[in-house]
CSV table of C-alpha atoms and ligand atoms in Angstrom, one decimal:
chain,number,residue,atom,x,y,z
N,1,MET,CA,14.0,-43.2,-17.1
N,2,ALA,CA,11.3,-45.1,-16.2
N,3,ASP,CA,13.4,-48.2,-16.2
N,4,ASP,CA,15.9,-46.9,-14.1
N,5,THR,CA,15.5,-48.8,-10.9
N,6,ILE,CA,18.5,-50.2,-8.4
N,7,PHE,CA,17.0,-53.5,-10.0
N,8,ALA,CA,17.5,-52.2,-13.7
N,9,LYS,CA,21.3,-51.8,-13.1
N,10,ILE,CA,21.9,-54.9,-10.8
N,11,ILE,CA,20.7,-56.9,-14.6
N,12,ARG,CA,22.7,-54.5,-16.2
N,13,ARG,CA,25.7,-55.7,-14.2
N,14,GLU,CA,26.4,-51.6,-13.5
N,15,ILE,CA,26.1,-52.8,-9.8
N,16,PRO,CA,28.5,-55.6,-8.8
N,17,THR,CA,26.1,-58.0,-7.8
N,18,ASP,CA,26.7,-62.0,-7.7
N,19,ILE,CA,24.3,-62.8,-9.7
N,20,LEU,CA,23.0,-66.5,-9.0
N,21,TYR,CA,20.8,-66.8,-12.5
N,22,GLN,CA,20.2,-64.9,-15.2
N,23,ASP,CA,18.6,-65.6,-18.1
N,24,GLU,CA,16.7,-63.7,-21.8
N,25,LEU,CA,13.5,-62.9,-18.8
N,26,VAL,CA,15.0,-63.0,-15.3
N,27,THR,CA,17.7,-62.5,-12.8
N,28,ALA,CA,18.5,-63.7,-9.0
N,29,PHE,CA,20.7,-62.5,-6.5
N,30,ARG,CA,20.4,-62.5,-2.9
N,31,ASP,CA,18.8,-59.9,-1.4
N,32,ILE,CA,21.0,-57.2,0.6
N,33,HIS,CA,18.8,-57.2,3.8
N,34,PRO,CA,17.8,-60.9,4.5
N,35,GLN,CA,14.9,-61.8,6.1
N,36,ALA,CA,15.6,-65.2,6.2
N,37,PRO,CA,18.9,-67.9,6.0
N,38,THR,CA,17.9,-67.8,1.8
N,39,HIS,CA,16.4,-64.6,0.4
N,40,ILE,CA,16.8,-64.7,-3.1
N,41,LEU,CA,15.1,-61.9,-5.3
N,42,ILE,CA,14.0,-62.8,-8.8
N,43,VAL,CA,13.2,-60.3,-11.0
N,44,THR,CA,11.8,-59.7,-14.5
N,45,ASN,CA,14.7,-58.4,-17.3
N,46,ARG,CA,12.0,-56.3,-18.4
N,47,THR,CA,11.0,-53.1,-16.1
N,48,ILE,CA,7.6,-54.4,-15.1
N,49,ALA,CA,6.7,-51.8,-11.8
N,50,THR,CA,4.0,-53.3,-9.8
N,51,THR,CA,1.8,-57.3,-10.8
N,52,ASN,CA,-0.8,-54.5,-12.3
N,53,ASP,CA,1.6,-53.4,-15.0
N,54,VAL,CA,2.1,-56.7,-16.6
N,55,GLN,CA,1.1,-57.8,-19.8
N,56,PRO,CA,0.1,-61.2,-21.1
N,57,GLU,CA,3.5,-61.1,-23.1
N,58,ASP,CA,4.7,-60.9,-19.9
N,59,GLU,CA,3.1,-64.3,-19.3
N,60,LEU,CA,6.6,-66.3,-19.9
N,61,ALA,CA,8.8,-64.3,-18.4
N,62,LEU,CA,5.8,-64.7,-15.0
N,63,GLY,CA,6.1,-68.4,-15.2
N,64,ARG,CA,10.2,-68.8,-15.6
N,65,LEU,CA,9.9,-66.8,-12.2
N,66,PHE,CA,8.3,-69.8,-10.9
N,67,THR,CA,10.3,-72.8,-12.5
N,68,VAL,CA,13.5,-70.3,-11.2
N,69,ALA,CA,12.5,-70.3,-7.7
N,70,ALA,CA,12.2,-74.1,-7.8
N,71,LYS,CA,15.8,-74.4,-9.5
N,72,LEU,CA,16.9,-72.3,-6.8
N,73,ALA,CA,15.0,-73.4,-3.6
N,74,LYS,CA,16.5,-77.2,-4.4
N,75,GLU,CA,20.3,-75.6,-5.4
N,76,MET,CA,20.1,-74.2,-1.7
N,77,GLY,CA,18.8,-77.3,-0.3
N,78,ILE,CA,15.9,-75.9,1.3
N,79,ASP,CA,13.1,-77.5,-1.8
N,80,GLU,CA,12.0,-80.1,1.0
N,81,SER,CA,12.2,-78.3,4.3
N,82,GLY,CA,10.3,-75.6,2.3
N,83,TYR,CA,10.3,-72.0,1.2
N,84,ARG,CA,7.8,-69.3,0.8
N,85,LEU,CA,7.4,-67.0,-2.8
N,86,ILE,CA,6.5,-62.8,-2.2
N,87,VAL,CA,5.3,-60.6,-4.5
N,88,ASN,CA,4.5,-57.4,-3.1
N,89,CYS,CA,2.0,-54.7,-4.5
N,90,ASN,CA,2.9,-51.4,-3.6
N,91,ARG,CA,1.7,-49.5,-1.0
N,92,ASP,CA,0.4,-52.2,1.5
N,93,ALA,CA,2.3,-54.7,0.5
N,94,GLY,CA,5.6,-52.8,1.7
N,95,GLN,CA,6.5,-52.8,-2.1
N,96,GLU,CA,9.7,-50.8,-1.7
N,97,VAL,CA,11.0,-51.3,-5.6
N,98,PRO,CA,9.1,-50.4,-8.5
N,99,HIS,CA,10.1,-53.7,-10.4
N,100,LEU,CA,8.9,-56.7,-10.6
N,101,HIS,CA,10.5,-59.1,-8.4
N,102,MET,CA,9.2,-62.4,-6.6
N,103,HIS,CA,11.4,-62.9,-2.7
N,104,LEU,CA,12.4,-66.8,-2.2
N,105,LEU,CA,12.6,-67.2,1.7
N,106,GLY,CA,13.7,-70.7,3.5
N,107,GLY,CA,16.1,-71.8,6.0
N,108,ARG,CA,14.2,-71.6,8.7
N,109,ARG,CA,10.2,-71.7,10.0
N,110,LEU,CA,8.8,-68.2,8.6
N,111,GLY,CA,6.1,-67.9,10.9
N,112,PRO,CA,2.4,-66.5,10.0
N,113,LEU,CA,2.2,-65.3,6.5
N,114,VAL,CA,0.6,-62.0,7.4
N,115,ALA,CA,2.9,-59.8,10.3
N,116,ARG,CA,-0.3,-57.9,12.3
N,117,PRO,CA,0.2,-54.5,12.6
N,118,GLY,CA,2.5,-52.9,14.9
S,201,LIG,P1,9.9,-55.2,-2.2
S,201,LIG,O1,9.6,-54.6,0.0
S,201,LIG,O2,9.1,-56.2,-2.2
S,201,LIG,O3,9.5,-53.9,-2.7
S,201,LIG,O4,11.2,-55.7,-2.1
S,201,LIG,C1,12.7,-55.2,-2.3
S,201,LIG,C2,14.2,-55.5,-1.9
S,201,LIG,O5,14.8,-55.4,-2.2
S,201,LIG,C3,14.1,-55.6,-0.1
S,201,LIG,O6,13.6,-57.1,0.5
S,201,LIG,C4,15.4,-54.8,-0.3
S,201,LIG,O7,16.3,-54.9,0.9
S,201,LIG,C5,15.9,-55.7,-1.7
S,201,LIG,N1,16.9,-54.4,-2.2
S,201,LIG,C6,16.9,-53.6,-2.7
S,201,LIG,N2,18.6,-53.0,-2.5
S,201,LIG,C7,18.8,-53.8,-3.4
S,201,LIG,C8,20.4,-54.5,-3.4
S,201,LIG,N3,20.9,-53.6,-4.3
S,201,LIG,N4,20.3,-55.6,-4.0
S,201,LIG,C9,19.8,-56.6,-3.4
S,201,LIG,N5,19.2,-56.2,-2.6
S,201,LIG,C10,18.1,-55.0,-2.5
């Protein structure tokens, strides 16, 4: 089933997860392998595989990712110190889960925007 990503199961609350925010368009929860003191994923409730698959009717949900990111950044106390929002697409970006999501990272200096290949 195309909609059956790990994130879809979290959204449907079939996998116990501490949901930080949920509305009719997006859901937010902590990343299971945090890369910074604050590392939250904000995902569209509709399963959109990648940014290549976004449709005009997704624009409200995609905008909501940003308003929820700003709200959570404030709640986490990193709005003034700063944070980074990342959306990966496909192999070269290292996208692991084919369900569109925004990473909210902060709580430390995050370093260069793009890592050099190892
Ligand atoms: P990406 O590489 O952009 O696809 O990011 C996928 C992220 O999902 C990674 O940072 C994973 O650590 C995270 N992740 C995978 N499974 C779970 C899960 N069950 N709960 C929370 N985060 C997860």
